[in-house]
Coordinates of C-alpha atoms in Angstrom, one line a residue:
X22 CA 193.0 105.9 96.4
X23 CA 195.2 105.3 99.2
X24 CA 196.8 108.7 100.0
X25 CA 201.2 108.9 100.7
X26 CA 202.7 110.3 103.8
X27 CA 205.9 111.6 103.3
X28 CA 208.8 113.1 106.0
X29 CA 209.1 117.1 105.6
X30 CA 213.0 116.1 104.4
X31 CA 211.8 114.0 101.2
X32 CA 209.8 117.3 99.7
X33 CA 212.2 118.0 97.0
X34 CA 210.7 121.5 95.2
X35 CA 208.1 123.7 96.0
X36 CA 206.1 122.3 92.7
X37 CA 206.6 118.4 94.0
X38 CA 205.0 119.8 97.5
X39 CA 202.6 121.6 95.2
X40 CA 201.9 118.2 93.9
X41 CA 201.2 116.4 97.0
X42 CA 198.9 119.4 98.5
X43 CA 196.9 118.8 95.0
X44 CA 196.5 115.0 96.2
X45 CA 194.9 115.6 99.3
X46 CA 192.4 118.4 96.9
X47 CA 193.9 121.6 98.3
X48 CA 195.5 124.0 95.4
X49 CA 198.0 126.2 95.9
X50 CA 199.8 128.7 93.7
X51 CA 203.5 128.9 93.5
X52 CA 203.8 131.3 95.7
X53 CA 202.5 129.5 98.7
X54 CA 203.6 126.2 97.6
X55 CA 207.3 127.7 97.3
X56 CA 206.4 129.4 100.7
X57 CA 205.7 126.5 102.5
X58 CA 208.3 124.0 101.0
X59 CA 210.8 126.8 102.6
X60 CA 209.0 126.4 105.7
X61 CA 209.8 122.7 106.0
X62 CA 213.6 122.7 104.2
X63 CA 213.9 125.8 106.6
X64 CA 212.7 124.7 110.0
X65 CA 211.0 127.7 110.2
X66 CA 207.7 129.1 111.2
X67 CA 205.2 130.2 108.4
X68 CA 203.1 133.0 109.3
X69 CA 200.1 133.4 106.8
X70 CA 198.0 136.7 106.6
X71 CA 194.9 137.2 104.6
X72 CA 191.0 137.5 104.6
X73 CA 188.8 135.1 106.4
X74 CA 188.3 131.9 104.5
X75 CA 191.3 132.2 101.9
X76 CA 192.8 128.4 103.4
X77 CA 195.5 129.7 105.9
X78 CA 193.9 126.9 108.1
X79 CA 193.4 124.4 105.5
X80 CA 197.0 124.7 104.7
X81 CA 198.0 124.0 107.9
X82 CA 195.6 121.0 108.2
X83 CA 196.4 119.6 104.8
X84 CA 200.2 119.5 106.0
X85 CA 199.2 117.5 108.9
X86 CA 197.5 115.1 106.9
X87 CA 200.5 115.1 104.2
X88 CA 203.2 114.5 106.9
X89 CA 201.1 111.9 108.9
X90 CA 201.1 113.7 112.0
X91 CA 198.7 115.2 114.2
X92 CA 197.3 118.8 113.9
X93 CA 197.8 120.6 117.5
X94 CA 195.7 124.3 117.6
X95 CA 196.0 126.9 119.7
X96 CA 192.9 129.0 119.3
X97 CA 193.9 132.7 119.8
X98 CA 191.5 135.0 121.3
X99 CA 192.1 138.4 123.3
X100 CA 193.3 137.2 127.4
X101 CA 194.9 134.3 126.4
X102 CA 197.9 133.7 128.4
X103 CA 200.5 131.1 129.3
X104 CA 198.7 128.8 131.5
X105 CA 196.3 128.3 128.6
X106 CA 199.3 128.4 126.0
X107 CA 201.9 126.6 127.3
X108 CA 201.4 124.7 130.7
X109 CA 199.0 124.5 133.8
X110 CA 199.5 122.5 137.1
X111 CA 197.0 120.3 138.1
X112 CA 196.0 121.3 141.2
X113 CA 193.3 119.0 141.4
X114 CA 195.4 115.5 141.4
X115 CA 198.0 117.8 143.2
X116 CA 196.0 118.1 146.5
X117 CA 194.6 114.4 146.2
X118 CA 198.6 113.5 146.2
X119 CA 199.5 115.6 149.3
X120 CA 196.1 114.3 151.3
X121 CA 197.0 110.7 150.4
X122 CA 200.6 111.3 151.3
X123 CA 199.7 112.9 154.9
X124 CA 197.5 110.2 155.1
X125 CA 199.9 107.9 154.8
X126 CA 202.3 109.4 157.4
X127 CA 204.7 111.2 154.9
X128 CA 205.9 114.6 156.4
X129 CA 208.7 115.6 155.1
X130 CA 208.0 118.9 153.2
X131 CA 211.1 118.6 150.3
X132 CA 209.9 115.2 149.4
X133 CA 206.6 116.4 149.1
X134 CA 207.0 119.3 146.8
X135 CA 209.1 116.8 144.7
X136 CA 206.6 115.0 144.4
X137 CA 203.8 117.5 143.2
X138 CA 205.6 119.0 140.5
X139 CA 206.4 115.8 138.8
X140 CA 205.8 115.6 135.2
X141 CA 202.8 113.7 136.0
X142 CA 201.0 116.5 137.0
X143 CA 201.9 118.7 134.7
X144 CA 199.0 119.6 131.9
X145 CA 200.7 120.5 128.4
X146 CA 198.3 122.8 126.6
X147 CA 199.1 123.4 122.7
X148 CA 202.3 125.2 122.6
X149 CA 204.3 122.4 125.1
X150 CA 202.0 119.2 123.6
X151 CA 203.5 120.4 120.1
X152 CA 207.3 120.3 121.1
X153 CA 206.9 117.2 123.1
X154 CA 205.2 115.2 119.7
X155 CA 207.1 114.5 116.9
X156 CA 206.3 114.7 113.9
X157 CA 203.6 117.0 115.1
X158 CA 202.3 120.4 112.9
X159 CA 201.4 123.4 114.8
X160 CA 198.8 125.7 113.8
X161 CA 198.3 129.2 116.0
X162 CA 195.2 130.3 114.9
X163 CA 194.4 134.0 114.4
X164 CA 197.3 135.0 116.1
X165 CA 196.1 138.7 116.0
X166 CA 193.4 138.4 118.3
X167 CA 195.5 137.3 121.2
X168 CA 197.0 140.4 123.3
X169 CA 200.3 142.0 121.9
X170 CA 202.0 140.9 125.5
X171 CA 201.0 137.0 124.3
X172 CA 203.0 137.3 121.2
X173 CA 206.1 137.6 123.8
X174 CA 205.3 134.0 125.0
X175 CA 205.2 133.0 121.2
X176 CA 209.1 134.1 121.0
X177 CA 211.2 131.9 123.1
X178 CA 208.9 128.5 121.3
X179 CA 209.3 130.0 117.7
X180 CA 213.2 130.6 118.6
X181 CA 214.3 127.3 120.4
X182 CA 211.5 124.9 119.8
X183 CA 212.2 125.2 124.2
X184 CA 209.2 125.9 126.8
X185 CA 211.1 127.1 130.2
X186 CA 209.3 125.2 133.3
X187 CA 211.0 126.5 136.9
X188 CA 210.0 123.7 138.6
X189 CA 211.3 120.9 136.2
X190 CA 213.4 122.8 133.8
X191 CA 213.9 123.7 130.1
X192 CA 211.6 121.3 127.5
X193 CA 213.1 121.3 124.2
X194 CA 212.2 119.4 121.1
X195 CA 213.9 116.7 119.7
X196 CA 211.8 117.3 116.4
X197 CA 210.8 120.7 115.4
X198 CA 206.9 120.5 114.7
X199 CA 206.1 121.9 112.1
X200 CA 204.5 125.9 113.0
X201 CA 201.7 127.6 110.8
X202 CA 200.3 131.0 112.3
X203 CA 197.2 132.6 110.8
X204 CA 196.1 136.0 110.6
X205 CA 193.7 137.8 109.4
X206 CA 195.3 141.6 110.2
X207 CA 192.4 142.7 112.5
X208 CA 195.8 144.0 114.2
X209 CA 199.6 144.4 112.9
X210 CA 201.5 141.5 114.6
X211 CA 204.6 142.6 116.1
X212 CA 208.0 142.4 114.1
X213 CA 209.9 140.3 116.9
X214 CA 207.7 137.6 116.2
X215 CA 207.8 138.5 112.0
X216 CA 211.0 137.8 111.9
X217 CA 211.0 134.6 113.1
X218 CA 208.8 133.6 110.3
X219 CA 208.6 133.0 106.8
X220 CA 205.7 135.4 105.6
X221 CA 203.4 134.9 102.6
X222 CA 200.2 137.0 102.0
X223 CA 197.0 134.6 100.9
X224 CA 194.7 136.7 98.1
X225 CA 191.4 135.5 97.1
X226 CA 191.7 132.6 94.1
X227 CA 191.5 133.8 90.5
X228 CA 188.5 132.7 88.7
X229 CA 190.3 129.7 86.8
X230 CA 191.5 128.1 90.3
X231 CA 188.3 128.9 92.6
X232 CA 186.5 126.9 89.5
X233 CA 189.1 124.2 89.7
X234 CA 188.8 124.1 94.1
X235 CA 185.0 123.5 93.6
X236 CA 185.3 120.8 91.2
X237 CA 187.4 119.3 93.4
X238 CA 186.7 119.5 96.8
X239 CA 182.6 118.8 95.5
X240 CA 182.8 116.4 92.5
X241 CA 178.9 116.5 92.0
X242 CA 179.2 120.1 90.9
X243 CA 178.5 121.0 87.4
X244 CA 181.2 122.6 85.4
X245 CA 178.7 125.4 84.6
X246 CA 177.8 126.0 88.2
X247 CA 181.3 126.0 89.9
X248 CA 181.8 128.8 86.8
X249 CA 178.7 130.8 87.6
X250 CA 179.6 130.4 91.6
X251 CA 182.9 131.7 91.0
X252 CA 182.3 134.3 88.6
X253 CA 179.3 136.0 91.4
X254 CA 181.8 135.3 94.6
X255 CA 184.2 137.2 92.3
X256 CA 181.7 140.3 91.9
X257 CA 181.2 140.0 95.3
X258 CA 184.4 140.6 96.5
X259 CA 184.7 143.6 94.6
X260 CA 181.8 144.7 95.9
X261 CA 181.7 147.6 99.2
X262 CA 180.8 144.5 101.8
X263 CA 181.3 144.0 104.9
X264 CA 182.7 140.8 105.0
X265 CA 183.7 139.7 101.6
X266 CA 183.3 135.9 101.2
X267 CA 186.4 133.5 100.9
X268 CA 186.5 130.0 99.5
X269 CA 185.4 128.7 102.6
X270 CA 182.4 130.3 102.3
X271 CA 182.1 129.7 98.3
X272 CA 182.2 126.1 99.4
X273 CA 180.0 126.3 101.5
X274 CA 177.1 128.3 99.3
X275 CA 177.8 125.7 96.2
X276 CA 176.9 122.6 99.1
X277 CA 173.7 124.8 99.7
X278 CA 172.9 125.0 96.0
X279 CA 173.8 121.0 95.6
X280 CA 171.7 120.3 98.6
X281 CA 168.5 121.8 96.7
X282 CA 169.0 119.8 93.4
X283 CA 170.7 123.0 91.3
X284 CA 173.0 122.8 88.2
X285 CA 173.3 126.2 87.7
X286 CA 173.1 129.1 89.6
X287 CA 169.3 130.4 89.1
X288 CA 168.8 133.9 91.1
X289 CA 166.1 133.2 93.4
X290 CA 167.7 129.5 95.0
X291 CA 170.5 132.1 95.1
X292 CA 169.1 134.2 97.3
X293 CA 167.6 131.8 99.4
X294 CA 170.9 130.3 100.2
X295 CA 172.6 133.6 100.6
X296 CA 172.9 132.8 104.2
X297 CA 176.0 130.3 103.5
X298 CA 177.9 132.9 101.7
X299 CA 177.1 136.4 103.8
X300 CA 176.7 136.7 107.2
X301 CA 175.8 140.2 108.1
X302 CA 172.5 141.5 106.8
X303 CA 173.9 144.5 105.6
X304 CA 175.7 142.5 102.8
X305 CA 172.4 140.7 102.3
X306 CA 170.9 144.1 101.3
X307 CA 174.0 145.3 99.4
X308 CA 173.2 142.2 97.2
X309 CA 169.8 141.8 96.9
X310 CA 169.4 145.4 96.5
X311 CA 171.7 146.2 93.5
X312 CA 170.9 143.0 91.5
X313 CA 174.4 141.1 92.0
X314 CA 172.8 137.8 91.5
X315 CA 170.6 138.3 88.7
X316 CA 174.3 139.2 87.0
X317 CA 175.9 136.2 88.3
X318 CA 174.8 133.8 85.0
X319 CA 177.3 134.9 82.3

């Protein structure tokens, strides 16, 4: 099936985008789709908070692929800062240009510095590659690891689409890109930068549509085992874990369970394959020791 790429201006409703998410296997409710079809009518950044694995980043992906433009991602982590951002000189074909220019016989010093802080030499990371590609959708992952001080940089991009560079001037975008940001709360982000954004809070999928995202983003599965997956993911989560699993993870414990032949979920391939669903041992005992997955088959 050849899959469409529309422009951002020919999504008409939140339940036509809703539509042309389901086409490219990713399902969302109608309170995300209606949050990100006011992302794209608005121009404005959507910042989605939630547990790990919900699809905050598969949103922002499955936009890119919808809209036919490239996915640009700025990993967050704590001591991030602008030159890693935004811009960086390269210092490295800087000094090869002022070597070859003494060489040469060239002296005078304006000319020179002209010369190194041409646009050639400038490196764009994330944030200034976004505003200079269009279409283009930009995804700042896990915006609440960086530092609280980096969320200041955020502000003048998420305002006016503009990067400020003193030595060539202000970089603006001809095209908004479209802007998802990511969180996972392991901090509050601050409300300068919330209210820049549209906001919509990702919860786990209800039974019905983490049965309907298996049996479609892993057509071999059996309706009975995307049921029985769902139904123990979904006892899981309300049990006291440490790390609850998301979809991401349900997805990837049903490949596990595919991988060794199952059709339903039998409780000791189960626990084998708990590794793709937990990762911290003291979930592993949680489960295994109070029976969750000898419950799971309904």
């Amino acid at each position: 099936m050849v899959r469409r790429t529309i422009e951002a201006s020919d999504v008409e409703s939140p339940e036509q985008l809703a539509e042309l998410l389901d086409e490219r296997s990713y399902l969302a409710d109608k309170g995300l789709a209606t949050a990100a079809f006011l992302a794209l009518r608005m121009g404005r950044p959507l910042l989605l908070e939630g547990e790990a694995g919900v699809g905050k980043t598969e949103l922002a992906r499955t936009l890119a692929a919808l809209l036919g433009a490239p996915l640009i991602r700025l990993q967050c982590y704590e001591g991030l800062d602008a030159s890693q951002a935004l811009y960086d000189w390269d210092f490295a074909r800087q000094l090869l240009h002022l070597k070859a220019a003494e060489a040469g016989g060239i002296a005078d010093a304006a000319r020179l510095e002209g010369e190194v802080y041409d646009r050639r030499f400038l490196i764009a990371r994330p944030l200034l590659k976004a505003i200079e590609t269009q279409p283009s959708v930009l995804l700042i992952d896990e915006v609440d690891r960086a530092d609280v001080e980096f969320e200041a940089i955020l502000l003048e991009v998420l305002s006016d689409f503009a990067i400020s560079i003193p030595e060539i001037g202000t970089v603006r975008a001809a095209r908004p890109p479209v802007v998802v940001l990511t969180s996972n709360r392991t901090r509050e982000v601050h409300d300068a930068l919330k209210r820049r954004c549209l906001y919509h809070w990702l919860e786990h999928p209800s039974f019905e549509r983490e049965v309907a995202i298996l049996r479609r983003r892993l057509p071999d599965c059996s309706a009975i085992l995307a049921e029985q997956v769902a139904h123990a993911t979904g006892r899981l989560r309300a049990a006291d874990l440490i790390k609850p699993p998301g979809i991401a993870e349900t997805l990837d414990w049903t490949e596990a369970l595919l991988a060794l032949g199952s059709r339903e979920l039998d409780p000791d391939v189960a626990a084998a394959t708990l590794g793709a669903l937990l990762k911290h041992r003291e979930d592993h005992e949680t489960v295994l020791g109070n029976g969750f997955l000898g419950a799971a088959r309904r």
